[in-house]
């Protein structure tokens, strides 16, 4: 049949594209995030992206102005529910800074072990969920398989699997149970060979590389100007990690630990000889680099946990005595940022005296990381939007608070 | 960045009327900037080669006001709205705290939000942070590219983190308080 291929009107109808507004999301709260993106598209090309947030807003800051700092610890869990331990630590350190309380060494090592395990658990979800965003399902299941083992360890230590409230002002709620360190070491030995499996599944996968390499490239200047932190910042080649550069109260936890910042220098990542090299198509600051930084950080954290176990078992003294710490806050204000899996998480506390803070403020890392979306998505394809947003590894509970 | 010498250097650069003072003894030493000079000072802090405060970490609005007259004596100073800017220098790895004091209401007319100029053209991240401060603490940023609510719904009434905020009794058929 000659469906008038030479009919000018039909050809025009087939290839003509119109500008169109497309709503992406919001999805169900139990999925990766309740994020609504409004895309202005022309055919497959995205010309403008506007993120709309606030669907999970639970007024955590307002609640913080009506509770004592220790009562507010559970609310920090519910912000970044994938790395609750790291959030507990950030708030606990901020309050301790205001109280000028210094943790005994043993408590610091305990906190290093726990928060680095939390970082592994969070990056595993970040990696698995990113695979899911790009249409592959198995890495998601494998990542959760390993994460569950970390959650088992956490459950043993504090009784909870998602919202721990374990690290608290003045230490932790309990010491590590007997035999826990051995089980933790056993887990690390098991995890080590599995990392290679993840790299085989995603990092070197031809489809994965084509979906991520060269997509959503962010320059170092853009990343800094938007306040991006964590793997998103280091993926753009900026050498900053608060475990080394942060405030003394935080960095002294890592005193004597041997570790390198995962950032590309002269085309190489530290200790990347055992892992796949950067593919040809990848550009510094693209989705692939952000993903790769996270993968290498898992290995880094495993090393830190091992060192922490060694130091913790040799340290003498107390792991912290939260009960004895005075509930009365001195007049003043304190701001402290810690390196959470998603970036720099800051807490700001203002006290006018008394046991309840005057003002509680959370600087969430995903909030800043997400704000760069509209810049990264300009001119990309619709299918690249999930790849870009996924590579930022945002947790909506932290953005909306 | 801390110390009296740094404060003196800034005062010399801008004159006393723009850098009003500050507290160098506090846990996080801070510097007070007069509201009209904010953009000028921030641009200088970002661009000066020896300072390079190129990352804005946080803008927070703190409302100093106690609605309960019995407790009001405990709150320091006159009622006012405070904006706290936490800056960070990536190359130098130092932080700096700037404060701007604003009246609680513009011209003392309740409902007229206090105003200050935006810094979103200096640090892009300020765009969202200023929207959040506007949404929750009720400060109007002049020159902001799109000052809309960010966490609360568009039709929300009031600014929840003001100390005299009252919970709504009803919102779209949902019972409050």
CSV table of C-alpha atoms in Angstrom, one decimal, chain A:
chain,number,residue,atom,x,y,z
A,1,UNK,CA,0.0,0.0,0.0
A,2,UNK,CA,1.2,3.3,-0.8
A,3,UNK,CA,0.4,5.2,2.4
A,4,UNK,CA,1.5,8.3,0.8
A,5,UNK,CA,4.9,8.4,2.2
A,6,UNK,CA,5.4,11.4,0.1
A,7,UNK,CA,2.3,13.1,1.6
A,8,UNK,CA,3.9,16.0,3.3
A,9,UNK,CA,1.2,16.3,6.0
A,10,UNK,CA,1.7,12.8,7.3
A,11,UNK,CA,5.5,13.2,7.4
A,12,UNK,CA,5.1,16.4,9.3
A,13,UNK,CA,2.6,14.8,11.7
A,14,UNK,CA,5.0,11.9,12.4
A,15,UNK,CA,8.1,13.9,13.3
A,16,UNK,CA,6.5,17.0,14.7
A,17,UNK,CA,7.1,17.4,18.4
A,18,UNK,CA,5.4,19.8,20.7
A,19,UNK,CA,6.5,21.3,23.9
A,20,UNK,CA,4.8,19.4,26.7
A,21,UNK,CA,4.7,19.4,30.4
A,22,UNK,CA,5.2,15.9,31.9
A,23,UNK,CA,4.8,15.1,35.6
A,24,UNK,CA,7.1,12.5,37.0
A,25,UNK,CA,5.9,11.2,40.3
A,26,UNK,CA,5.2,11.6,43.2
A,27,UNK,CA,5.5,7.9,43.9
A,28,UNK,CA,4.4,6.0,47.0
A,29,UNK,CA,6.2,7.0,50.2
A,30,UNK,CA,7.7,3.6,50.6
A,31,UNK,CA,9.6,3.8,47.3
A,32,UNK,CA,12.9,5.6,46.9
A,33,UNK,CA,11.4,9.0,47.4
A,34,UNK,CA,8.3,11.1,47.2
A,35,UNK,CA,9.7,13.4,44.6
A,36,UNK,CA,7.7,15.2,41.9
A,37,UNK,CA,9.5,16.4,38.9
A,38,UNK,CA,7.8,18.6,36.4
A,39,UNK,CA,9.6,18.2,33.0
A,40,UNK,CA,9.2,20.6,30.1
A,41,UNK,CA,9.9,18.4,27.2
A,42,UNK,CA,10.2,18.6,23.4
A,43,UNK,CA,9.9,15.1,22.1
A,44,UNK,CA,12.5,13.1,24.0
A,45,UNK,CA,14.6,16.2,25.0
A,46,UNK,CA,14.1,17.7,28.4
A,47,UNK,CA,14.5,21.5,28.4
A,48,UNK,CA,13.6,22.2,32.0
A,49,UNK,CA,13.1,20.3,35.2
A,50,UNK,CA,11.5,21.6,38.3
A,51,UNK,CA,11.7,19.5,41.4
A,52,UNK,CA,8.8,19.8,43.9
A,53,UNK,CA,9.5,18.6,47.4
A,54,UNK,CA,7.8,18.7,50.8
A,55,UNK,CA,5.6,15.6,50.6
A,56,UNK,CA,7.2,14.1,53.6
A,57,UNK,CA,7.5,17.2,55.7
A,58,UNK,CA,7.0,16.3,59.3
A,59,UNK,CA,8.1,19.5,61.0
A,60,UNK,CA,11.2,17.9,62.7
A,61,UNK,CA,12.7,21.3,63.5
A,62,UNK,CA,9.5,22.5,65.1
A,63,UNK,CA,9.3,19.4,67.2
A,64,UNK,CA,12.9,19.8,68.2
A,65,UNK,CA,12.0,23.1,69.8
A,66,UNK,CA,9.7,21.2,72.2
A,67,UNK,CA,11.9,18.3,73.2
A,68,UNK,CA,15.1,17.8,75.0
A,69,UNK,CA,18.1,17.0,72.7
A,70,UNK,CA,18.0,13.4,73.8
A,71,UNK,CA,14.3,13.1,73.1
A,72,UNK,CA,14.9,14.4,69.6
A,73,UNK,CA,17.4,11.6,68.7
A,74,UNK,CA,14.6,9.4,67.3
A,75,UNK,CA,13.6,12.2,64.9
A,76,UNK,CA,17.1,12.2,63.4
A,77,UNK,CA,16.7,8.5,62.6
A,78,UNK,CA,13.6,9.3,60.6
A,79,UNK,CA,15.2,11.9,58.5
A,80,UNK,CA,17.8,9.7,56.8
A,81,UNK,CA,16.2,6.4,57.5
A,82,UNK,CA,18.8,4.5,55.4
A,83,UNK,CA,21.7,5.7,57.6
A,84,UNK,CA,20.1,6.4,61.0
A,85,UNK,CA,23.3,5.7,62.9
A,86,UNK,CA,25.2,8.4,61.1
A,87,UNK,CA,22.4,10.9,61.8
A,88,UNK,CA,22.3,10.0,65.5
A,89,UNK,CA,26.0,10.8,65.6
A,90,UNK,CA,25.7,14.2,63.9
A,91,UNK,CA,23.1,15.4,66.4
A,92,UNK,CA,24.9,13.8,69.4
A,93,UNK,CA,28.1,15.5,68.5
A,94,UNK,CA,26.4,18.9,68.1
A,95,UNK,CA,24.8,18.7,71.5
A,96,UNK,CA,28.1,17.5,73.0
A,97,UNK,CA,29.8,20.5,71.4
A,98,UNK,CA,27.4,22.8,73.1
A,99,UNK,CA,27.8,20.9,76.4
A,100,UNK,CA,31.6,20.9,75.9
A,101,UNK,CA,31.5,17.2,76.7
A,102,UNK,CA,34.4,15.0,75.5
A,103,UNK,CA,33.9,11.3,74.8
A,104,UNK,CA,36.3,8.7,76.2
A,105,UNK,CA,38.4,7.0,73.5
A,106,UNK,CA,36.5,3.7,73.7
A,107,UNK,CA,33.2,5.4,72.9
A,108,UNK,CA,34.8,7.1,69.9
A,109,UNK,CA,36.0,3.8,68.5
A,110,UNK,CA,32.5,2.3,69.1
A,111,UNK,CA,31.0,5.2,67.1
A,112,UNK,CA,33.5,4.7,64.3
A,113,UNK,CA,32.6,1.0,63.9
A,114,UNK,CA,28.9,1.7,64.0
A,115,UNK,CA,28.8,4.6,61.7
A,116,UNK,CA,31.1,3.1,59.1
A,117,UNK,CA,28.9,0.0,59.1
A,118,UNK,CA,26.0,2.4,58.6
A,119,UNK,CA,27.8,3.9,55.7
A,120,UNK,CA,28.3,0.5,54.0
A,121,UNK,CA,24.6,-0.3,54.6
A,122,UNK,CA,23.5,3.0,53.1
A,123,UNK,CA,25.8,2.8,50.1
A,124,UNK,CA,24.6,-0.7,49.4
A,125,UNK,CA,21.0,0.6,49.1
A,126,UNK,CA,22.3,3.5,47.0
A,127,UNK,CA,24.0,1.2,44.6
A,128,UNK,CA,21.1,-1.4,44.5
A,129,UNK,CA,18.5,1.3,44.1
A,130,UNK,CA,20.5,3.0,41.4
A,131,UNK,CA,20.5,-0.3,39.5
A,132,UNK,CA,16.8,-0.4,39.9
A,133,UNK,CA,16.4,3.1,38.6
A,134,UNK,CA,18.3,2.0,35.4
A,135,UNK,CA,16.1,-1.1,35.0
A,136,UNK,CA,18.2,-3.9,36.5
A,137,UNK,CA,16.7,-5.8,39.4
A,138,UNK,CA,19.3,-8.3,40.6
A,139,UNK,CA,21.8,-5.9,42.2
A,140,UNK,CA,18.9,-4.5,44.3
A,141,UNK,CA,18.3,-7.9,45.8
A,142,UNK,CA,21.9,-8.7,46.3
A,143,UNK,CA,22.5,-5.3,48.0
A,144,UNK,CA,19.7,-6.0,50.4
A,145,UNK,CA,21.0,-9.4,51.1
A,146,UNK,CA,24.3,-7.9,52.4
A,147,UNK,CA,22.5,-5.0,54.1
A,148,UNK,CA,20.3,-7.4,56.1
A,149,UNK,CA,23.5,-8.9,57.6
A,150,UNK,CA,24.5,-5.4,58.8
A,151,UNK,CA,21.0,-4.8,60.1
A,152,UNK,CA,21.3,-8.1,62.0
A,153,UNK,CA,24.5,-6.8,63.7
A,154,UNK,CA,22.7,-3.5,64.5
A,155,UNK,CA,19.7,-5.4,65.9
A,156,UNK,CA,22.0,-7.3,68.2
A,157,UNK,CA,23.6,-4.1,69.4
A,158,UNK,CA,20.5,-2.0,69.9
A,159,UNK,CA,17.4,-3.9,69.2
A,160,UNK,CA,16.2,-2.0,66.1
A,161,UNK,CA,16.7,-2.6,62.4
A,162,UNK,CA,15.8,0.8,60.9
A,163,UNK,CA,15.5,3.6,63.4
A,164,UNK,CA,18.1,2.9,66.0
A,165,UNK,CA,18.5,5.8,68.3
A,166,UNK,CA,21.6,4.0,69.4
A,167,UNK,CA,24.3,6.7,69.4
A,168,UNK,CA,23.0,9.3,71.8
A,169,UNK,CA,24.2,12.4,73.6
A,170,UNK,CA,27.1,11.3,75.8
A,171,UNK,CA,27.9,8.0,74.1
A,172,UNK,CA,25.6,5.1,73.1
A,173,UNK,CA,22.6,3.5,74.7
A,174,UNK,CA,24.5,0.3,75.4
A,175,UNK,CA,27.9,-1.3,74.9
A,176,UNK,CA,28.4,-3.8,72.1
A,177,UNK,CA,27.3,-7.3,73.2
A,178,UNK,CA,29.9,-10.0,73.8
A,179,UNK,CA,31.0,-11.8,70.6
A,180,UNK,CA,29.7,-9.0,68.4
A,181,UNK,CA,33.1,-7.9,67.2
A,182,UNK,CA,33.9,-11.4,66.0
A,183,UNK,CA,30.6,-11.7,64.2
A,184,UNK,CA,31.3,-8.3,62.6
A,185,UNK,CA,34.7,-9.4,61.4
A,186,UNK,CA,33.3,-12.5,60.0
A,187,UNK,CA,30.7,-10.5,58.1
A,188,UNK,CA,33.5,-8.2,56.7
A,189,UNK,CA,35.4,-11.3,55.5
A,190,UNK,CA,32.3,-12.5,53.7
A,191,UNK,CA,31.6,-9.1,52.1
A,192,UNK,CA,35.0,-8.7,50.6
A,193,UNK,CA,34.7,-11.1,47.7
A,194,UNK,CA,31.1,-10.0,47.0
A,195,UNK,CA,32.2,-6.5,46.2
A,196,UNK,CA,33.9,-7.9,43.0
A,197,UNK,CA,30.5,-9.4,42.1
A,198,UNK,CA,28.8,-6.0,42.4
A,199,UNK,CA,31.5,-4.5,40.1
A,200,UNK,CA,30.9,-7.3,37.6
A,201,UNK,CA,27.1,-6.7,37.8
A,202,UNK,CA,27.1,-2.9,37.4
A,203,UNK,CA,30.4,-1.0,37.2
A,204,UNK,CA,31.7,-2.8,34.1
A,205,UNK,CA,28.4,-3.7,32.6
A,206,UNK,CA,28.2,-2.3,29.0
A,207,UNK,CA,24.6,-1.2,29.4
A,208,UNK,CA,25.2,0.4,32.7
A,209,UNK,CA,28.2,2.3,31.4
A,210,UNK,CA,26.3,3.6,28.4
A,211,UNK,CA,23.4,4.7,30.6
A,212,UNK,CA,25.7,6.6,33.1
A,213,UNK,CA,29.0,7.6,31.5
A,214,UNK,CA,29.0,11.1,30.2
A,215,UNK,CA,25.4,11.7,31.5
A,216,UNK,CA,24.7,14.6,34.0
A,217,UNK,CA,28.2,16.0,34.0
A,218,UNK,CA,28.7,18.5,36.9
A,219,UNK,CA,31.8,20.7,37.1
A,220,UNK,CA,33.5,21.2,40.4
A,221,UNK,CA,32.5,24.9,40.5
A,222,UNK,CA,28.8,24.0,40.0
A,223,UNK,CA,29.0,21.4,42.7
A,224,UNK,CA,30.5,23.8,45.2
A,225,UNK,CA,28.2,26.6,44.3
A,226,UNK,CA,25.1,24.4,44.8
A,227,UNK,CA,26.5,23.2,48.1
A,228,UNK,CA,26.8,19.5,47.0
A,229,UNK,CA,28.7,17.3,49.3
A,230,UNK,CA,29.7,13.7,49.9
A,231,UNK,CA,30.1,11.3,47.0
A,232,UNK,CA,28.3,13.9,44.7
A,233,UNK,CA,31.1,16.4,45.4
A,234,UNK,CA,33.9,13.9,45.3
A,235,UNK,CA,32.5,12.5,42.0
A,236,UNK,CA,33.2,15.9,40.5
A,237,UNK,CA,36.8,15.7,41.6
A,238,UNK,CA,36.8,18.0,44.7
A,239,UNK,CA,39.1,16.6,47.4
A,240,UNK,CA,36.9,17.1,50.5
A,241,UNK,CA,35.9,14.7,53.2
A,242,UNK,CA,34.9,15.9,56.6
A,243,UNK,CA,36.4,12.8,58.2
A,244,UNK,CA,39.7,14.5,57.4
A,245,UNK,CA,38.8,18.2,56.9
A,246,UNK,CA,35.9,18.7,59.3
A,247,UNK,CA,35.7,20.1,62.7
A,248,UNK,CA,38.1,18.7,65.3
A,249,UNK,CA,35.3,17.2,67.4
A,250,UNK,CA,34.4,15.0,64.4
A,251,UNK,CA,37.9,14.3,63.0
A,252,UNK,CA,39.4,13.3,66.3
A,253,UNK,CA,37.3,10.2,66.1
A,254,UNK,CA,39.4,9.2,63.1
A,255,UNK,CA,42.8,10.1,64.7
A,256,UNK,CA,45.3,7.4,64.0
A,257,UNK,CA,43.1,5.7,61.4
A,258,UNK,CA,44.7,5.1,58.0
A,259,UNK,CA,42.4,6.1,55.2
A,260,UNK,CA,42.5,8.0,51.9
A,261,UNK,CA,39.8,10.2,50.5
A,262,UNK,CA,38.1,8.6,47.6
A,263,UNK,CA,38.6,11.2,44.9
A,264,UNK,CA,40.1,11.1,41.4
A,265,UNK,CA,43.6,12.5,41.1
A,266,UNK,CA,45.6,12.3,37.9
A,267,UNK,CA,43.0,10.0,36.4
A,268,UNK,CA,43.2,7.5,39.2
A,269,UNK,CA,41.2,6.7,42.3
A,270,UNK,CA,43.1,5.6,45.4
A,271,UNK,CA,43.3,1.8,45.7
A,272,UNK,CA,41.4,1.2,42.4
A,273,UNK,CA,44.0,-1.3,41.1
A,274,UNK,CA,41.8,-4.2,42.3
A,275,UNK,CA,38.6,-2.8,40.8
A,276,UNK,CA,37.5,-1.9,37.3
A,277,UNK,CA,39.3,1.1,35.8
A,278,UNK,CA,37.4,4.2,34.7
A,279,UNK,CA,35.9,3.5,31.3
A,280,UNK,CA,36.8,5.6,28.2
A,281,UNK,CA,33.4,7.3,27.9
A,282,UNK,CA,33.3,8.5,31.5
A,283,UNK,CA,33.8,12.2,32.2
A,284,UNK,CA,34.7,13.4,35.6
A,285,UNK,CA,31.6,14.6,37.4
A,286,UNK,CA,29.1,12.3,35.5
A,287,UNK,CA,26.7,9.7,37.0
A,288,UNK,CA,29.2,6.9,36.6
A,289,UNK,CA,31.8,8.7,38.7
A,290,UNK,CA,29.3,9.4,41.5
A,291,UNK,CA,28.4,5.7,41.5
A,292,UNK,CA,32.0,4.6,41.5
A,293,UNK,CA,33.0,6.8,44.4
A,294,UNK,CA,30.3,5.2,46.4
A,295,UNK,CA,31.5,1.7,45.5
A,296,UNK,CA,35.0,2.5,46.5
A,297,UNK,CA,33.8,4.1,49.8
A,298,UNK,CA,32.3,0.8,50.7
A,299,UNK,CA,35.7,-0.8,50.6
A,300,UNK,CA,37.2,2.1,52.5
A,301,UNK,CA,34.6,1.8,55.2
A,302,UNK,CA,35.2,-1.9,55.6
A,303,UNK,CA,38.9,-1.1,56.2
A,304,UNK,CA,37.9,1.5,58.8
A,305,UNK,CA,35.6,-0.9,60.6
A,306,UNK,CA,38.5,-3.4,60.8
A,307,UNK,CA,40.8,-0.7,62.3
A,308,UNK,CA,38.0,0.4,64.6
A,309,UNK,CA,37.5,-3.2,65.9
A,310,UNK,CA,41.2,-3.5,66.6
A,311,UNK,CA,41.3,-0.2,68.5
A,312,UNK,CA,38.1,-0.8,70.3
A,313,UNK,CA,39.1,-4.2,71.7
A,314,UNK,CA,42.4,-2.7,73.0
A,315,UNK,CA,40.9,0.5,74.4
A,316,UNK,CA,40.3,0.8,78.1
A,317,UNK,CA,37.7,3.0,79.9
A,318,UNK,CA,34.1,3.7,79.3
A,319,UNK,CA,32.1,3.6,76.1
A,320,UNK,CA,30.2,6.6,77.4
A,321,UNK,CA,27.8,7.2,80.1
A,322,UNK,CA,24.8,9.1,78.7
A,323,UNK,CA,22.8,8.9,81.9
A,324,UNK,CA,25.1,11.1,83.9
A,325,UNK,CA,25.2,13.9,81.4
A,326,UNK,CA,23.4,17.0,82.6
A,327,UNK,CA,20.2,17.7,80.8
A,328,UNK,CA,20.5,21.5,81.3
A,329,UNK,CA,21.9,23.1,78.2
A,330,UNK,CA,24.2,26.1,78.6
A,331,UNK,CA,23.3,29.3,76.8
A,332,UNK,CA,24.8,29.5,73.4
A,333,UNK,CA,24.7,28.0,69.9
A,334,UNK,CA,26.6,25.3,68.1
A,335,UNK,CA,26.8,24.1,64.6
A,336,UNK,CA,28.5,20.9,63.5
A,337,UNK,CA,28.7,19.0,60.3
A,338,UNK,CA,29.5,15.3,59.9
A,339,UNK,CA,30.2,13.2,56.9
A,340,UNK,CA,27.1,11.1,56.4
A,341,UNK,CA,26.8,8.7,53.5
A,342,UNK,CA,24.9,11.2,51.4
A,343,UNK,CA,27.1,14.1,52.2
A,344,UNK,CA,27.7,16.7,54.9
A,345,UNK,CA,24.9,16.6,57.4
A,346,UNK,CA,24.9,19.6,59.7
A,347,UNK,CA,22.9,20.3,62.8
A,348,UNK,CA,22.5,23.7,64.4
A,349,UNK,CA,21.3,24.1,67.9
A,350,UNK,CA,20.5,27.4,69.7
A,351,UNK,CA,19.9,27.4,73.4
A,352,UNK,CA,18.7,30.1,75.7
A,353,UNK,CA,19.3,27.9,78.8
A,354,UNK,CA,17.0,25.3,80.1
A,355,UNK,CA,16.6,21.8,78.9
A,356,UNK,CA,14.8,22.5,75.7
A,357,UNK,CA,16.6,24.2,72.8
A,358,UNK,CA,15.4,27.5,71.5
A,359,UNK,CA,16.0,26.5,67.9
A,360,UNK,CA,16.9,23.3,66.1
A,361,UNK,CA,18.0,23.3,62.5
A,362,UNK,CA,19.1,20.5,60.2
A,363,UNK,CA,21.2,21.1,57.1
A,364,UNK,CA,20.5,18.1,55.0
A,365,UNK,CA,22.9,17.0,52.4
A,366,UNK,CA,20.3,15.6,50.0
A,367,UNK,CA,18.5,19.0,50.0
A,368,UNK,CA,21.5,20.7,48.5
A,369,UNK,CA,22.3,17.7,46.3
A,370,UNK,CA,18.8,17.6,44.8
A,371,UNK,CA,18.8,21.4,44.1
A,372,UNK,CA,21.3,20.9,41.3
A,373,UNK,CA,18.9,18.6,39.4
A,374,UNK,CA,17.5,21.3,37.1
A,375,UNK,CA,21.0,22.2,36.0
A,376,UNK,CA,22.1,18.7,35.3
A,377,UNK,CA,19.0,17.7,33.4
A,378,UNK,CA,19.0,20.5,30.9
A,379,UNK,CA,19.0,19.1,27.4
A,380,UNK,CA,19.1,15.4,28.5
A,381,UNK,CA,16.7,12.7,27.4
A,382,UNK,CA,13.7,11.8,29.5
A,383,UNK,CA,15.3,8.4,30.2
A,384,UNK,CA,18.3,10.1,31.6
A,385,UNK,CA,16.3,11.9,34.3
A,386,UNK,CA,16.0,8.8,36.6
A,387,UNK,CA,19.7,8.1,35.9
A,388,UNK,CA,20.7,11.6,37.1
A,389,UNK,CA,18.4,11.8,40.1
A,390,UNK,CA,19.3,8.3,41.1
A,391,UNK,CA,23.0,9.1,40.9
A,392,UNK,CA,22.5,11.8,43.5
A,393,UNK,CA,21.3,9.1,45.9
A,394,UNK,CA,18.7,11.4,47.6
A,395,UNK,CA,16.6,10.3,50.6
A,396,UNK,CA,13.4,12.4,50.7
A,397,UNK,CA,12.9,12.1,54.4
A,398,UNK,CA,16.1,14.1,54.9
A,399,UNK,CA,15.1,16.7,52.3
A,400,UNK,CA,11.7,17.4,53.8
A,401,UNK,CA,12.5,16.7,57.4
